[in-house]
């Protein structure tokens, strides 16, 4: 119901996972300025209202995995400068808005696997120098933008397996001195590609 959490200014963790939610009302989290974790995984949510996380400047963890999301609002994470973990895996996302992660310099983990992504916007991960884990496996990616991982000096793991990649951009992993694990199996990569 509207205003369900109104006035709960001390609330820090909100777990609504493993329910049958199909929609979220506008302003659901309004005024919850101390909220640092939102768990909405394993529901039937197909769309998110604009400004869902507006004003939640302390938010660190967002779990939206295992829903029915096919698109995300522009600016979904705008102003969430403390955000560290984003779980968007096991949805039906076919595209991501440009600038989705813009300004999220504390972001450490992004889980986007098991979606229907066929392409990624240029500069999607720009400025995420603290990013350590990036899960993009089990999508439909056929190509990657040049410089996709540029400047991701803390990146340790990246999974790109089970996509449709036939080539990789030159220098895709250049300068990633922290990189420890790369999964590229089950693609269509050819000798000399990339």
PDB file of C-alpha atoms in Angstrom:
ATOM      1  CA  UNK A   1       0.000   0.000   0.000  1.00  0.00           C
ATOM      2  CA  UNK A   2       0.994   3.630  -0.505  1.00  0.00           C
ATOM      3  CA  UNK A   3       2.985   5.086   2.361  1.00  0.00           C
ATOM      4  CA  UNK A   4       3.681   1.674   3.865  1.00  0.00           C
ATOM      5  CA  UNK A   5       7.159   2.702   5.013  1.00  0.00           C
ATOM      6  CA  UNK A   6       6.464   6.421   5.546  1.00  0.00           C
ATOM      7  CA  UNK A   7       8.170   7.897   8.580  1.00  0.00           C
ATOM      8  CA  UNK A   8      10.582   5.009   9.111  1.00  0.00           C
ATOM      9  CA  UNK A   9      13.599   7.296   8.996  1.00  0.00           C
ATOM     10  CA  UNK A  10      15.824   4.847  10.933  1.00  0.00           C
ATOM     11  CA  UNK A  11      15.210   1.897   8.578  1.00  0.00           C
ATOM     12  CA  UNK A  12      18.505   0.538   7.225  1.00  0.00           C
ATOM     13  CA  UNK A  13      17.645  -2.803   5.618  1.00  0.00           C
ATOM     14  CA  UNK A  14      14.469  -3.588   3.709  1.00  0.00           C
ATOM     15  CA  UNK A  15      13.951  -7.178   2.523  1.00  0.00           C
ATOM     16  CA  UNK A  16      11.000  -7.793   0.235  1.00  0.00           C
ATOM     17  CA  UNK A  17      12.522 -10.752  -1.608  1.00  0.00           C
ATOM     18  CA  UNK A  18      10.813 -14.064  -2.370  1.00  0.00           C
ATOM     19  CA  UNK A  19       7.333 -12.622  -2.701  1.00  0.00           C
ATOM     20  CA  UNK A  20       4.951 -12.191  -5.605  1.00  0.00           C
ATOM     21  CA  UNK A  21       5.337  -8.454  -6.128  1.00  0.00           C
ATOM     22  CA  UNK A  22       4.642  -7.448  -9.714  1.00  0.00           C
ATOM     23  CA  UNK A  23       4.864  -3.668  -9.337  1.00  0.00           C
ATOM     24  CA  UNK A  24       6.247  -1.097  -6.918  1.00  0.00           C
ATOM     25  CA  UNK A  25       4.376   2.106  -6.067  1.00  0.00           C
ATOM     26  CA  UNK A  26       5.912   5.516  -6.730  1.00  0.00           C
ATOM     27  CA  UNK A  27       7.707   6.870  -3.697  1.00  0.00           C
ATOM     28  CA  UNK A  28       7.918   3.482  -2.004  1.00  0.00           C
ATOM     29  CA  UNK A  29      11.261   4.365  -0.414  1.00  0.00           C
ATOM     30  CA  UNK A  30      10.662   8.117   0.038  1.00  0.00           C
ATOM     31  CA  UNK A  31      12.160   9.460   3.244  1.00  0.00           C
ATOM     32  CA  UNK A  32      14.119   6.312   4.062  1.00  0.00           C
ATOM     33  CA  UNK A  33      17.365   8.266   4.120  1.00  0.00           C
ATOM     34  CA  UNK A  34      19.287   5.705   6.209  1.00  0.00           C
ATOM     35  CA  UNK A  35      18.445   2.747   3.984  1.00  0.00           C
ATOM     36  CA  UNK A  36      21.618   0.947   2.879  1.00  0.00           C
ATOM     37  CA  UNK A  37      20.267  -2.380   1.578  1.00  0.00           C
ATOM     38  CA  UNK A  38      17.207  -3.046  -0.583  1.00  0.00           C
ATOM     39  CA  UNK A  39      16.396  -6.657  -1.352  1.00  0.00           C
ATOM     40  CA  UNK A  40      13.740  -7.186  -4.014  1.00  0.00           C
ATOM     41  CA  UNK A  41      15.004 -10.378  -5.601  1.00  0.00           C
ATOM     42  CA  UNK A  42      12.817 -13.289  -6.658  1.00  0.00           C
ATOM     43  CA  UNK A  43       9.570 -11.440  -7.326  1.00  0.00           C
ATOM     44  CA  UNK A  44       7.603 -10.815 -10.532  1.00  0.00           C
ATOM     45  CA  UNK A  45       8.524  -7.151 -10.974  1.00  0.00           C
ATOM     46  CA  UNK A  46       8.365  -6.190 -14.647  1.00  0.00           C
ATOM     47  CA  UNK A  47       9.026  -2.433 -14.438  1.00  0.00           C
ATOM     48  CA  UNK A  48      10.479   0.049 -11.973  1.00  0.00           C
ATOM     49  CA  UNK A  49       9.064   3.520 -11.316  1.00  0.00           C
ATOM     50  CA  UNK A  50      11.205   6.546 -12.191  1.00  0.00           C
ATOM     51  CA  UNK A  51      13.072   7.865  -9.176  1.00  0.00           C
ATOM     52  CA  UNK A  52      12.611   4.656  -7.210  1.00  0.00           C
ATOM     53  CA  UNK A  53      15.859   5.185  -5.285  1.00  0.00           C
ATOM     54  CA  UNK A  54      15.866   9.015  -5.303  1.00  0.00           C
ATOM     55  CA  UNK A  55      17.238  10.501  -2.093  1.00  0.00           C
ATOM     56  CA  UNK A  56      18.674   7.226  -0.821  1.00  0.00           C
ATOM     57  CA  UNK A  57      22.218   8.566  -0.629  1.00  0.00           C
ATOM     58  CA  UNK A  58      23.345   5.865   1.825  1.00  0.00           C
ATOM     59  CA  UNK A  59      22.225   2.974  -0.364  1.00  0.00           C
ATOM     60  CA  UNK A  60      25.018   0.409  -0.793  1.00  0.00           C
ATOM     61  CA  UNK A  61      23.322  -2.782  -2.001  1.00  0.00           C
ATOM     62  CA  UNK A  62      20.473  -3.188  -4.507  1.00  0.00           C
ATOM     63  CA  UNK A  63      19.187  -6.697  -5.245  1.00  0.00           C
ATOM     64  CA  UNK A  64      16.759  -6.782  -8.158  1.00  0.00           C
ATOM     65  CA  UNK A  65      17.703 -10.194  -9.512  1.00  0.00           C
ATOM     66  CA  UNK A  66      15.261 -12.942 -10.473  1.00  0.00           C
ATOM     67  CA  UNK A  67      12.430 -10.692 -11.595  1.00  0.00           C
ATOM     68  CA  UNK A  68      10.822  -9.983 -14.976  1.00  0.00           C
ATOM     69  CA  UNK A  69      12.558  -6.678 -15.757  1.00  0.00           C
ATOM     70  CA  UNK A  70      12.898  -6.010 -19.485  1.00  0.00           C
ATOM     71  CA  UNK A  71      14.087  -2.389 -19.203  1.00  0.00           C
ATOM     72  CA  UNK A  72      15.437   0.003 -16.577  1.00  0.00           C
ATOM     73  CA  UNK A  73      14.561   3.681 -16.116  1.00  0.00           C
ATOM     74  CA  UNK A  74      17.214   6.219 -17.062  1.00  0.00           C
ATOM     75  CA  UNK A  75      18.900   7.549 -13.957  1.00  0.00           C
ATOM     76  CA  UNK A  76      17.818   4.574 -11.856  1.00  0.00           C
ATOM     77  CA  UNK A  77      20.972   4.825  -9.733  1.00  0.00           C
ATOM     78  CA  UNK A  78      21.554   8.590 -10.060  1.00  0.00           C
ATOM     79  CA  UNK A  79      22.966  10.162  -6.905  1.00  0.00           C
ATOM     80  CA  UNK A  80      23.685   6.835  -5.205  1.00  0.00           C
ATOM     81  CA  UNK A  81      27.344   7.648  -4.660  1.00  0.00           C
ATOM     82  CA  UNK A  82      27.794   4.966  -1.970  1.00  0.00           C
ATOM     83  CA  UNK A  83      26.377   2.110  -4.059  1.00  0.00           C
ATOM     84  CA  UNK A  84      28.690  -0.927  -3.965  1.00  0.00           C
ATOM     85  CA  UNK A  85      26.725  -3.940  -5.235  1.00  0.00           C
ATOM     86  CA  UNK A  86      24.072  -4.170  -7.948  1.00  0.00           C
ATOM     87  CA  UNK A  87      22.326  -7.451  -8.672  1.00  0.00           C
ATOM     88  CA  UNK A  88      20.309  -7.396 -11.887  1.00  0.00           C
ATOM     89  CA  UNK A  89      20.887 -10.978 -13.020  1.00  0.00           C
ATOM     90  CA  UNK A  90      18.170 -13.415 -14.102  1.00  0.00           C
ATOM     91  CA  UNK A  91      15.863 -10.823 -15.629  1.00  0.00           C
ATOM     92  CA  UNK A  92      14.828 -10.150 -19.233  1.00  0.00           C
ATOM     93  CA  UNK A  93      16.927  -7.060 -19.885  1.00  0.00           C
ATOM     94  CA  UNK A  94      17.676  -6.604 -23.587  1.00  0.00           C
ATOM     95  CA  UNK A  95      19.369  -3.197 -23.300  1.00  0.00           C
ATOM     96  CA  UNK A  96      20.751  -0.872 -20.641  1.00  0.00           C
ATOM     97  CA  UNK A  97      20.401   2.923 -20.485  1.00  0.00           C
ATOM     98  CA  UNK A  98      23.500   4.961 -21.245  1.00  0.00           C
ATOM     99  CA  UNK A  99      25.023   6.322 -18.066  1.00  0.00           C
ATOM    100  CA  UNK A 100      23.301   3.708 -15.899  1.00  0.00           C
ATOM    101  CA  UNK A 101      26.348   3.502 -13.611  1.00  0.00           C
ATOM    102  CA  UNK A 102      27.557   7.076 -14.073  1.00  0.00           C
ATOM    103  CA  UNK A 103      29.002   8.639 -10.911  1.00  0.00           C
ATOM    104  CA  UNK A 104      28.994   5.379  -8.960  1.00  0.00           C
ATOM    105  CA  UNK A 105      32.694   5.452  -8.125  1.00  0.00           C
ATOM    106  CA  UNK A 106      32.310   3.088  -5.141  1.00  0.00           C
ATOM    107  CA  UNK A 107      30.659   0.337  -7.171  1.00  0.00           C
ATOM    108  CA  UNK A 108      32.465  -2.981  -6.610  1.00  0.00           C
ATOM    109  CA  UNK A 109      30.196  -5.678  -8.060  1.00  0.00           C
ATOM    110  CA  UNK A 110      27.775  -5.662 -10.990  1.00  0.00           C
ATOM    111  CA  UNK A 111      25.789  -8.807 -11.735  1.00  0.00           C
ATOM    112  CA  UNK A 112      24.109  -8.679 -15.161  1.00  0.00           C
ATOM    113  CA  UNK A 113      24.274 -12.341 -16.182  1.00  0.00           C
ATOM    114  CA  UNK A 114      21.332 -14.389 -17.424  1.00  0.00           C
ATOM    115  CA  UNK A 115      19.580 -11.587 -19.258  1.00  0.00           C
ATOM    116  CA  UNK A 116      18.996 -10.964 -22.969  1.00  0.00           C
ATOM    117  CA  UNK A 117      21.569  -8.230 -23.505  1.00  0.00           C
ATOM    118  CA  UNK A 118      22.683  -8.066 -27.131  1.00  0.00           C
ATOM    119  CA  UNK A 119      24.810  -4.907 -26.872  1.00  0.00           C
ATOM    120  CA  UNK A 120      26.239  -2.588 -24.233  1.00  0.00           C
ATOM    121  CA  UNK A 121      26.412   1.220 -24.404  1.00  0.00           C
ATOM    122  CA  UNK A 122      29.838   2.778 -24.884  1.00  0.00           C
ATOM    123  CA  UNK A 123      31.319   4.010 -21.628  1.00  0.00           C
ATOM    124  CA  UNK A 124      28.869   1.970 -19.545  1.00  0.00           C
ATOM    125  CA  UNK A 125      31.524   1.243 -16.920  1.00  0.00           C
ATOM    126  CA  UNK A 126      33.529   4.478 -17.249  1.00  0.00           C
ATOM    127  CA  UNK A 127      34.841   5.840 -13.949  1.00  0.00           C
ATOM    128  CA  UNK A 128      34.174   2.652 -11.996  1.00  0.00           C
ATOM    129  CA  UNK A 129      37.762   2.306 -10.860  1.00  0.00           C
ATOM    130  CA  UNK A 130      36.748   0.333  -7.734  1.00  0.00           C
ATOM    131  CA  UNK A 131      34.798  -2.286  -9.729  1.00  0.00           C
ATOM    132  CA  UNK A 132      36.108  -5.747  -8.866  1.00  0.00           C
ATOM    133  CA  UNK A 133      33.562  -8.160 -10.332  1.00  0.00           C
ATOM    134  CA  UNK A 134      31.567  -7.912 -13.554  1.00  0.00           C
ATOM    135  CA  UNK A 135      29.230 -10.759 -14.504  1.00  0.00           C
ATOM    136  CA  UNK A 136      27.955 -10.616 -18.089  1.00  0.00           C
ATOM    137  CA  UNK A 137      27.675 -14.309 -18.909  1.00  0.00           C
ATOM    138  CA  UNK A 138      24.591 -16.001 -20.369  1.00  0.00           C
ATOM    139  CA  UNK A 139      23.471 -13.063 -22.471  1.00  0.00           C
ATOM    140  CA  UNK A 140      23.295 -12.522 -26.232  1.00  0.00           C
ATOM    141  CA  UNK A 141      26.255 -10.184 -26.647  1.00  0.00           C
ATOM    142  CA  UNK A 142      27.640 -10.347 -30.182  1.00  0.00           C
ATOM    143  CA  UNK A 143      30.146  -7.483 -29.874  1.00  0.00           C
ATOM    144  CA  UNK A 144      31.665  -5.257 -27.209  1.00  0.00           C
ATOM    145  CA  UNK A 145      32.384  -1.518 -27.486  1.00  0.00           C
ATOM    146  CA  UNK A 146      36.011  -0.469 -27.660  1.00  0.00           C
ATOM    147  CA  UNK A 147      37.403   0.652 -24.328  1.00  0.00           C
ATOM    148  CA  UNK A 148      34.592  -1.069 -22.411  1.00  0.00           C
ATOM    149  CA  UNK A 149      36.917  -1.910 -19.521  1.00  0.00           C
ATOM    150  CA  UNK A 150      39.242   1.101 -19.793  1.00  0.00           C
ATOM    151  CA  UNK A 151      40.293   2.458 -16.412  1.00  0.00           C
ATOM    152  CA  UNK A 152      38.861  -0.439 -14.416  1.00  0.00           C
ATOM    153  CA  UNK A 153      42.103  -0.830 -12.494  1.00  0.00           C
ATOM    154  CA  UNK A 154      40.536  -2.851  -9.651  1.00  0.00           C
ATOM    155  CA  UNK A 155      38.704  -5.351 -11.877  1.00  0.00           C
ATOM    156  CA  UNK A 156      39.542  -8.884 -10.735  1.00  0.00           C
ATOM    157  CA  UNK A 157      36.886 -11.048 -12.416  1.00  0.00           C
ATOM    158  CA  UNK A 158      34.937 -10.696 -15.632  1.00  0.00           C
ATOM    159  CA  UNK A 159      32.624 -13.337 -17.067  1.00  0.00           C
ATOM    160  CA  UNK A 160      31.667 -13.121 -20.730  1.00  0.00           C
ATOM    161  CA  UNK A 161      31.038 -16.818 -21.334  1.00  0.00           C
ATOM    162  CA  UNK A 162      27.916 -18.142 -23.035  1.00  0.00           C
ATOM    163  CA  UNK A 163      27.392 -15.164 -25.322  1.00  0.00           C
ATOM    164  CA  UNK A 164      27.668 -14.796 -29.103  1.00  0.00           C
ATOM    165  CA  UNK A 165      30.990 -12.974 -29.319  1.00  0.00           C
ATOM    166  CA  UNK A 166      32.901 -13.630 -32.537  1.00  0.00           C
ATOM    167  CA  UNK A 167      35.669 -11.087 -31.909  1.00  0.00           C
ATOM    168  CA  UNK A 168      36.973  -8.891 -29.122  1.00  0.00           C
ATOM    169  CA  UNK A 169      38.044  -5.245 -29.427  1.00  0.00           C
ATOM    170  CA  UNK A 170      41.776  -4.722 -29.557  1.00  0.00           C
ATOM    171  CA  UNK A 171      43.225  -3.969 -26.124  1.00  0.00           C
ATOM    172  CA  UNK A 172      40.026  -4.975 -24.319  1.00  0.00           C
ATOM    173  CA  UNK A 173      41.954  -6.024 -21.219  1.00  0.00           C
ATOM    174  CA  UNK A 174      44.819  -3.513 -21.501  1.00  0.00           C
ATOM    175  CA  UNK A 175      45.894  -1.958 -18.216  1.00  0.00           C
ATOM    176  CA  UNK A 176      43.781  -4.257 -16.052  1.00  0.00           C
ATOM    177  CA  UNK A 177      46.615  -5.147 -13.714  1.00  0.00           C
ATOM    178  CA  UNK A 178      44.299  -6.580 -11.013  1.00  0.00           C
ATOM    179  CA  UNK A 179      42.527  -8.988 -13.381  1.00  0.00           C
ATOM    180  CA  UNK A 180      42.674 -12.565 -12.085  1.00  0.00           C
ATOM    181  CA  UNK A 181      39.845 -14.427 -13.830  1.00  0.00           C
ATOM    182  CA  UNK A 182      38.376 -14.074 -17.323  1.00  0.00           C
ATOM    183  CA  UNK A 183      35.670 -16.408 -18.630  1.00  0.00           C
ATOM    184  CA  UNK A 184      35.205 -16.405 -22.414  1.00  0.00           C
ATOM    185  CA  UNK A 185      34.159 -20.004 -23.090  1.00  0.00           C
ATOM    186  CA  UNK A 186      31.101 -20.913 -25.165  1.00  0.00           C
ATOM    187  CA  UNK A 187      31.269 -17.988 -27.575  1.00  0.00           C
ATOM    188  CA  UNK A 188      32.044 -17.900 -31.299  1.00  0.00           C
ATOM    189  CA  UNK A 189      35.559 -16.489 -31.033  1.00  0.00           C
ATOM    190  CA  UNK A 190      37.847 -17.213 -33.970  1.00  0.00           C
ATOM    191  CA  UNK A 191      41.629 -17.342 -34.128  1.00  0.00           C
ATOM    192  CA  UNK A 192      43.118 -13.895 -34.469  1.00  0.00           C
ATOM    193  CA  UNK A 193      39.924 -12.149 -33.357  1.00  0.00           C
ATOM    194  CA  UNK A 194      40.690  -9.300 -31.031  1.00  0.00           C
TER     195      UNK A 194
END
